[in-house]
PDB file of C-alpha atoms in Angstrom:
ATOM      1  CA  UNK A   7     110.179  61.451  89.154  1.00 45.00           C
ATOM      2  CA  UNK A   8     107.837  59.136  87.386  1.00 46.00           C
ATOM      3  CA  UNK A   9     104.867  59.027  89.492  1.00 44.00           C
ATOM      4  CA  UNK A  10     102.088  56.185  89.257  1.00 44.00           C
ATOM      5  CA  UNK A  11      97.900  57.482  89.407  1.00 46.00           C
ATOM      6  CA  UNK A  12      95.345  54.958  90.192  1.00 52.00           C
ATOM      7  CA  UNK A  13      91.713  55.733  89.822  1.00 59.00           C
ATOM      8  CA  UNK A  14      90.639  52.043  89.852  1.00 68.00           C
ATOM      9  CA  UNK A  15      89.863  50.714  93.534  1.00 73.00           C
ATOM     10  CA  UNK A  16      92.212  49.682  96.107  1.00 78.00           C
ATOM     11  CA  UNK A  17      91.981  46.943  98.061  1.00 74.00           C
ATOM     12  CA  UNK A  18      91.131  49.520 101.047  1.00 82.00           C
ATOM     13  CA  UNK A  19      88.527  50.723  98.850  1.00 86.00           C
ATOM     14  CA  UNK A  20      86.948  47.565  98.417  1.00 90.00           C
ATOM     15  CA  UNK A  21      87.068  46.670 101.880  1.00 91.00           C
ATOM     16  CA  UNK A  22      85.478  50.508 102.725  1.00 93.00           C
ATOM     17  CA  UNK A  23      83.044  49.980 100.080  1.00 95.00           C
ATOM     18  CA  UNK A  24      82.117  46.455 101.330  1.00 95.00           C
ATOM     19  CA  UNK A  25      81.762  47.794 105.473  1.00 94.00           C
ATOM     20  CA  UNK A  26      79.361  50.599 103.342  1.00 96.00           C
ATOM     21  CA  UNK A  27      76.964  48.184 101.976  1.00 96.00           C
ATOM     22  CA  UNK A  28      77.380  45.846 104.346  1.00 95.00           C
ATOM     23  CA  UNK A  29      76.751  48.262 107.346  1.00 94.00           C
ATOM     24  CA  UNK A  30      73.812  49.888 105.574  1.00 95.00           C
ATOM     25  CA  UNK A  31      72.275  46.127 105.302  1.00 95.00           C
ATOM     26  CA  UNK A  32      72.546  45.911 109.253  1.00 93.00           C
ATOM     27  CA  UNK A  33      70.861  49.308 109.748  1.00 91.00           C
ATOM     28  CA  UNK A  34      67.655  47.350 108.001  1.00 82.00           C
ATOM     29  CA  UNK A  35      66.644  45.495 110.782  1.00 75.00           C
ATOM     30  CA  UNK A  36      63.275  43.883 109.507  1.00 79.00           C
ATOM     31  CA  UNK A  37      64.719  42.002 106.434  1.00 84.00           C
ATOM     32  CA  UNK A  38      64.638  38.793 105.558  1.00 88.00           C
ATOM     33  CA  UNK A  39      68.489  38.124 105.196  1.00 92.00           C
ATOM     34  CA  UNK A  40      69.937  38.613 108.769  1.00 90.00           C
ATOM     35  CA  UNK A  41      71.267  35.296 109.021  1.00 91.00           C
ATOM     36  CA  UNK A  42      72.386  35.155 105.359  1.00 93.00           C
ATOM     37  CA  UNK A  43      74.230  39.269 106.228  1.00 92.00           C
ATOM     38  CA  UNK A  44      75.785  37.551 109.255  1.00 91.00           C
ATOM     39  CA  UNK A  45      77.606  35.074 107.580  1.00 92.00           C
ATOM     40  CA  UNK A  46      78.520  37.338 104.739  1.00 92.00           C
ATOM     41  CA  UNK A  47      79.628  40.022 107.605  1.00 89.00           C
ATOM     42  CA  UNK A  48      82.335  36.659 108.599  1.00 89.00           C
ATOM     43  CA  UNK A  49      83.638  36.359 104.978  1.00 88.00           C
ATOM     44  CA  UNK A  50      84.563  40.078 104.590  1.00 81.00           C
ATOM     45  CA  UNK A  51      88.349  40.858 104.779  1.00 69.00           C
ATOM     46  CA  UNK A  52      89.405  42.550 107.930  1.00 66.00           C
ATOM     47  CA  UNK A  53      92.349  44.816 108.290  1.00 57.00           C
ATOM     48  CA  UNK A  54      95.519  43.515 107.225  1.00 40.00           C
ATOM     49  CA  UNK A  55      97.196  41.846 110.226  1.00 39.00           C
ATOM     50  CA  UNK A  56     100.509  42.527 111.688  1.00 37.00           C
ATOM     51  CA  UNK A  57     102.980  40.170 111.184  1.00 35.00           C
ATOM     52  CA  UNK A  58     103.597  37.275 113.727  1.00 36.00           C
ATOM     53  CA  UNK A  59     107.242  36.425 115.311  1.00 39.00           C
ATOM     54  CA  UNK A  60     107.930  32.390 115.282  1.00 41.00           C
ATOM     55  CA  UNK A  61     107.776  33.025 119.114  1.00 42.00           C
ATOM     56  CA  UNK A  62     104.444  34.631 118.654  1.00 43.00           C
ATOM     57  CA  UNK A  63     104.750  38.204 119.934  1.00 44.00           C
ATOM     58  CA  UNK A  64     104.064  40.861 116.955  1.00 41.00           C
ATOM     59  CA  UNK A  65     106.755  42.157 114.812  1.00 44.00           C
ATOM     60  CA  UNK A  66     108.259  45.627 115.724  1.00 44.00           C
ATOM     61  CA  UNK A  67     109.337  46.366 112.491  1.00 44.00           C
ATOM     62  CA  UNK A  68     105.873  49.287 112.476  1.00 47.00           C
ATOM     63  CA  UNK A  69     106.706  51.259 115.077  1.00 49.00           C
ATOM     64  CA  UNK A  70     103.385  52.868 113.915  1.00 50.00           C
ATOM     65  CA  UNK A  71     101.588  49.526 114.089  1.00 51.00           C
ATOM     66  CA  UNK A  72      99.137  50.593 117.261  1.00 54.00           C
ATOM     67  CA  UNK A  73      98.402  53.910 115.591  1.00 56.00           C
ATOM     68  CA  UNK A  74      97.366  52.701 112.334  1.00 54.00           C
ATOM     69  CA  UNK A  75      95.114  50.141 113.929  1.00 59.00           C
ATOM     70  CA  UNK A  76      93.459  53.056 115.438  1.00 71.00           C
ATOM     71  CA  UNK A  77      93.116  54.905 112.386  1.00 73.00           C
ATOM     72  CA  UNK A  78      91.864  51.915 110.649  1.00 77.00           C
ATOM     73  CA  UNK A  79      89.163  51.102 113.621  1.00 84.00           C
ATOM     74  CA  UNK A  80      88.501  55.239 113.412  1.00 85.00           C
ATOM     75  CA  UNK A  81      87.828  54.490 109.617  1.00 84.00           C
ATOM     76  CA  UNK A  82      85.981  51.788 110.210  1.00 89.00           C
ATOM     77  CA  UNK A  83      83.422  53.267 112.531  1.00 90.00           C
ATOM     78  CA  UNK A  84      83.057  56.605 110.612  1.00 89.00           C
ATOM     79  CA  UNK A  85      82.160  54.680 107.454  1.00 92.00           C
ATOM     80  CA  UNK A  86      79.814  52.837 109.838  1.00 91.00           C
ATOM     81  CA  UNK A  87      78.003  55.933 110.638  1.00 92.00           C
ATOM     82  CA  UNK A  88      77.969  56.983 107.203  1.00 93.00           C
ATOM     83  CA  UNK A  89      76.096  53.588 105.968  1.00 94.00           C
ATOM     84  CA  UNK A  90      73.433  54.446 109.346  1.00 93.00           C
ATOM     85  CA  UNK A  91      72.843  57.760 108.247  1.00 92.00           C
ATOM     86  CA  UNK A  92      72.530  56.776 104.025  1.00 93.00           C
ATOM     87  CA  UNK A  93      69.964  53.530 105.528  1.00 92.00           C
ATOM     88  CA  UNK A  94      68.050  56.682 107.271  1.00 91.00           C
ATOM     89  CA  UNK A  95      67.988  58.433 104.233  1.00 89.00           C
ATOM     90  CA  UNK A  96      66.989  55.586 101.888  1.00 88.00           C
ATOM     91  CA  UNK A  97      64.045  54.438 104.372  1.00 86.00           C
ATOM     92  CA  UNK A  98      62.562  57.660 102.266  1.00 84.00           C
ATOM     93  CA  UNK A  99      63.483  56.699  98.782  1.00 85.00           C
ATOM     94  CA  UNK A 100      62.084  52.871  99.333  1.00 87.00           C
ATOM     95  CA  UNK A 101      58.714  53.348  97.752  1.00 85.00           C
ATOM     96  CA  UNK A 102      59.670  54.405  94.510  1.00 86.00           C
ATOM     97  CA  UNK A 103      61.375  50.333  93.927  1.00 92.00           C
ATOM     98  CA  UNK A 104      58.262  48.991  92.737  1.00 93.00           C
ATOM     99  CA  UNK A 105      58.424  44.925  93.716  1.00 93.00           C
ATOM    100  CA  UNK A 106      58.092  44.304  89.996  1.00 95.00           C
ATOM    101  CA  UNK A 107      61.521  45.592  89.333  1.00 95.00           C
ATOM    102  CA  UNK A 108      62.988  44.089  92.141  1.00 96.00           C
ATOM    103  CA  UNK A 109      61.472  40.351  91.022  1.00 96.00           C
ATOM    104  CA  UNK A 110      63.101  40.952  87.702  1.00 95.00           C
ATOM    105  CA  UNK A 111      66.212  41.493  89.237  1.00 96.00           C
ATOM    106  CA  UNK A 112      65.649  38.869  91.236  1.00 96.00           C
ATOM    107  CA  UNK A 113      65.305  36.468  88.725  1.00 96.00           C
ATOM    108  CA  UNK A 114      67.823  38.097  86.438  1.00 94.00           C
ATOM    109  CA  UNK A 115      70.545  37.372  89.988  1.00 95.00           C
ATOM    110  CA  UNK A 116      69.001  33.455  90.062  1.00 95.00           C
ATOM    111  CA  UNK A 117      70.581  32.450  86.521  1.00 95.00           C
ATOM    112  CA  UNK A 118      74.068  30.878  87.352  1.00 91.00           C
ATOM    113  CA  UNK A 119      74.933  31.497  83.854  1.00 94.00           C
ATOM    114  CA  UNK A 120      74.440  34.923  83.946  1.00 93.00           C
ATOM    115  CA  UNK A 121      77.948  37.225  84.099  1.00 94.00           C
ATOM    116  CA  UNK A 122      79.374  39.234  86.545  1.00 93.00           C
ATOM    117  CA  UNK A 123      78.933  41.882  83.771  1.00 95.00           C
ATOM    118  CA  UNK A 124      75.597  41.127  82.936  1.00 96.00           C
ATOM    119  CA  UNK A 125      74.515  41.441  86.427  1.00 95.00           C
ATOM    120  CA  UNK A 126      76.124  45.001  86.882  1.00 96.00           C
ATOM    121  CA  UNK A 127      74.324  45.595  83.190  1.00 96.00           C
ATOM    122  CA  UNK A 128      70.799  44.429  84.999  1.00 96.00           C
ATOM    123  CA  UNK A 129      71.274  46.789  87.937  1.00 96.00           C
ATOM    124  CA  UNK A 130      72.290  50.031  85.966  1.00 96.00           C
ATOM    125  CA  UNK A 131      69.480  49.151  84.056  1.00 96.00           C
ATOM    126  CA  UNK A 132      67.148  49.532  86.630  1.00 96.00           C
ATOM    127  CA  UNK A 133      69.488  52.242  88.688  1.00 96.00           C
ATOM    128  CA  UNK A 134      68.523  54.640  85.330  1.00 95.00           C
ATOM    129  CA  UNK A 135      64.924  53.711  85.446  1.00 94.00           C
ATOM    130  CA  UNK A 136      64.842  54.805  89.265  1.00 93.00           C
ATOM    131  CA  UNK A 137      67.255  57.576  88.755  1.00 93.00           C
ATOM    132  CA  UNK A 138      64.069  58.937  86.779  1.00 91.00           C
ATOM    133  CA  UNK A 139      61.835  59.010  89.268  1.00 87.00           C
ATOM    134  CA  UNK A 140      63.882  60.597  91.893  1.00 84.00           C
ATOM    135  CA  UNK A 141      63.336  65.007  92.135  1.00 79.00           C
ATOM    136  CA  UNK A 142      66.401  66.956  90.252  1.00 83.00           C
ATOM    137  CA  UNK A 143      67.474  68.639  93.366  1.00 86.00           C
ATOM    138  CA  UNK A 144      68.687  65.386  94.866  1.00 84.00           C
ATOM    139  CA  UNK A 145      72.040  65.266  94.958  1.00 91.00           C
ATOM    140  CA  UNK A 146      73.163  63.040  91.675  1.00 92.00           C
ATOM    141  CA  UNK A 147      75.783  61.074  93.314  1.00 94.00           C
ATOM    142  CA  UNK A 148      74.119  60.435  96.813  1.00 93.00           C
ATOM    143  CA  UNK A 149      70.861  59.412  94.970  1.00 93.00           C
ATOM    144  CA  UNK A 150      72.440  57.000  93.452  1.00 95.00           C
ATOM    145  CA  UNK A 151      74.299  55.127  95.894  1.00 96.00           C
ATOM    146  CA  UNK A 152      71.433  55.239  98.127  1.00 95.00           C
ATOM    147  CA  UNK A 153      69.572  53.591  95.153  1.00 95.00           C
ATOM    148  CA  UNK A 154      72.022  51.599  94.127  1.00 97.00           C
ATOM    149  CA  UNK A 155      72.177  49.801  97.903  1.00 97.00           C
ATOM    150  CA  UNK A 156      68.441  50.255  98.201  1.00 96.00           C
ATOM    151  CA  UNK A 157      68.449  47.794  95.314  1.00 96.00           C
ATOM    152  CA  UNK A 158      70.640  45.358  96.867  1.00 96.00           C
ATOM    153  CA  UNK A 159      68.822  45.714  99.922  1.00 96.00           C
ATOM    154  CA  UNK A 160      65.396  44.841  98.142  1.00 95.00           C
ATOM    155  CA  UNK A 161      66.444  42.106  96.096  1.00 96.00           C
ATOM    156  CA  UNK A 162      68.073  40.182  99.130  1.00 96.00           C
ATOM    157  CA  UNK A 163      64.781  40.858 100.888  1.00 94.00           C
ATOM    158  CA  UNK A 164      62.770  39.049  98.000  1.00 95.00           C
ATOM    159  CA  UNK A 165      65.463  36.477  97.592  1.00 95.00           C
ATOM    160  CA  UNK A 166      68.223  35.958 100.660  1.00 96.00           C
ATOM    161  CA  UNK A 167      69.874  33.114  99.214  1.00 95.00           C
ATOM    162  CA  UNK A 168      70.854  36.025  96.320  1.00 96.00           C
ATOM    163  CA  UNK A 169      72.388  38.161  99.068  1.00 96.00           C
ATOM    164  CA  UNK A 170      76.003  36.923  98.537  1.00 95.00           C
ATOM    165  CA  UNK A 171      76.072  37.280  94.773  1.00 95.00           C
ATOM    166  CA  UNK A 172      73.815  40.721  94.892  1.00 97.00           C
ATOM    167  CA  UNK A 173      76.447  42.242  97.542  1.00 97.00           C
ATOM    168  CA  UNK A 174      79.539  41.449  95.512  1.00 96.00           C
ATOM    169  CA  UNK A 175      78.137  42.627  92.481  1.00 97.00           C
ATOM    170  CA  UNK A 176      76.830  46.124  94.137  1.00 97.00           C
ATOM    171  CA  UNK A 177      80.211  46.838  95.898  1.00 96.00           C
ATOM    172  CA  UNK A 178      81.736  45.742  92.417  1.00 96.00           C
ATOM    173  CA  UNK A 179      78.868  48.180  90.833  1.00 97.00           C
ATOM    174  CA  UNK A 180      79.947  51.185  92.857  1.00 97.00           C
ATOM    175  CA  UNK A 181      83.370  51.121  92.758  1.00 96.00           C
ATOM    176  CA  UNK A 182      83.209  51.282  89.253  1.00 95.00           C
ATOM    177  CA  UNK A 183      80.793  53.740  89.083  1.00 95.00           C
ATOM    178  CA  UNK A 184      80.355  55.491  92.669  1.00 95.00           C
ATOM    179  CA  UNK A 185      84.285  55.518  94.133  1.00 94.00           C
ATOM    180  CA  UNK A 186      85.012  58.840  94.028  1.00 93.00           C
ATOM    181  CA  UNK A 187      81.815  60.245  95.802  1.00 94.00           C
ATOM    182  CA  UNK A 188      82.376  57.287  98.626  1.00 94.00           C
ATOM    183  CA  UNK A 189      86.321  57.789  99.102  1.00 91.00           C
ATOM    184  CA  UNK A 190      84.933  62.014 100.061  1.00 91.00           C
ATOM    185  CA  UNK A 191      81.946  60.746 101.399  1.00 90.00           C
ATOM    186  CA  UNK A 192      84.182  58.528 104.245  1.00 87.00           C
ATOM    187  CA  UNK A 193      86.665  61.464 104.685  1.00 85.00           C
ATOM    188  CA  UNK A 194      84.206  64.067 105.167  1.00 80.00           C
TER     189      UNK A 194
END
C-alpha cells in the first residue's frame, strides 16, 4: 500500500487557521480595524457547500451530509473559543510590542513591492526579537502564536488599510511555522 503524508497545510487548515486569527481579531474590540475585519470576515472561505440538484434540492449522494455540517459548525465554534481564550491571554503579553516595532512593520507591510516572502521575513524578524523578551517558562509554541497574532493585531491597529495583506501573510506565517501546535491546539 503506498500511502501519501502531508505535513504542508490543507485547505481545512487554512480555513481553521484563518477563523484563528480572524476570531482572535474580533475578541479585540477597541481597534481601529472593525470595519476593515468585517469585510475581511466576508471574503474568508466558508465550508465547502453541498452540491445543488438542477431542481434545486441538495444532492443525496452524502448520506452523512447533515452530520458533517455539524462537525464542521462544532469545529468552527471550538476554534472560536480557542482564538477568545489566546486574545485573553495576549491582552497580557501586549506591552512588551513596543510601537516602534510595530511602525517598522508597518511601513515594511506599506511597500507594494515588497514579497510575500519578505513580509513573512519582516515578521519572524521581529517574532525573534519578542520571543526574547518573553520568560522561559512560557510555553514555546503558545508564545509564539500569541505573538505572532499580537503582531498582526498591532500593526492593523497602527495601519487598518494593512489589515488584509497583514492577515494573509500571518495565517500564511503560521502555517508554515505554527501548524502543528494549532491542528492539537483545535482538537484538544
Amino acid at each position: 500500500m503506498d500511502l501519501k503524508v502531508s505535513n504542508g497545510p490543507s485547505p481545512g487548515d487554512e480555513r481553521t487557521t484563518s477563523l484563528l486569527l480572524l476570531g482572535f481579531l474580533q475578541s479585540c474590540p477597541h481597534s481601529c480595524f472593525q470595519r476593515e475585519l468585517e469585510a475581511l470576515g466576508h471574503e474568508l472561505p466558508g465550508p465547502v457547500p453541498d452540491e445543488l440538484q438542477t431542481d434545486g434540492n441538495r444532492c443525496s449522494h452524502f448520506p452523512l451530509a447533515a452530520e458533517a455540517e455539524t462537525d464542521s459548525e462544532r469545529q468552527e465554534e471550538a476554534v472560536r473559543e480557542v482564538a477568545r481564550q489566546l486574545a485573553q491571554i495576549g491582552d497580557r503579553l501586549e506591552g512588551s510590542i513596543r510601537p516602534g516595532m510595530v511602525a517598522g512593520l508597518a511601513s515594511h507591510f506599506s511597500v507594494r513591492s515588497l514579497s510575500e516572502e519578505d513580509r513573512r521575513q519582516c515578521l519572524a524578524a521581529a517574532l525573534e526579537q519578542l520571543m526574547q523578551t518573553c520568560p522561559p517558562d512560557m510555553d514555546h509554541e503558545k508564545t509564539q502564536l500569541l505573538l505572532t497574532m499580537l503582531l498582526a493585531k498591532k500593526i492593523a491597529d497602527h495601519s487598518p488599510a494593512l489589515l488584509r495583506d497583514v492577515f494573509h501573510t500571518t495565517v500564511t506565517f503560521i502555517n508554515q511555522n505554527l501548524l502543528a501546535y494549532v491542528r492539537n491546539l483545535v482538537r484538544n
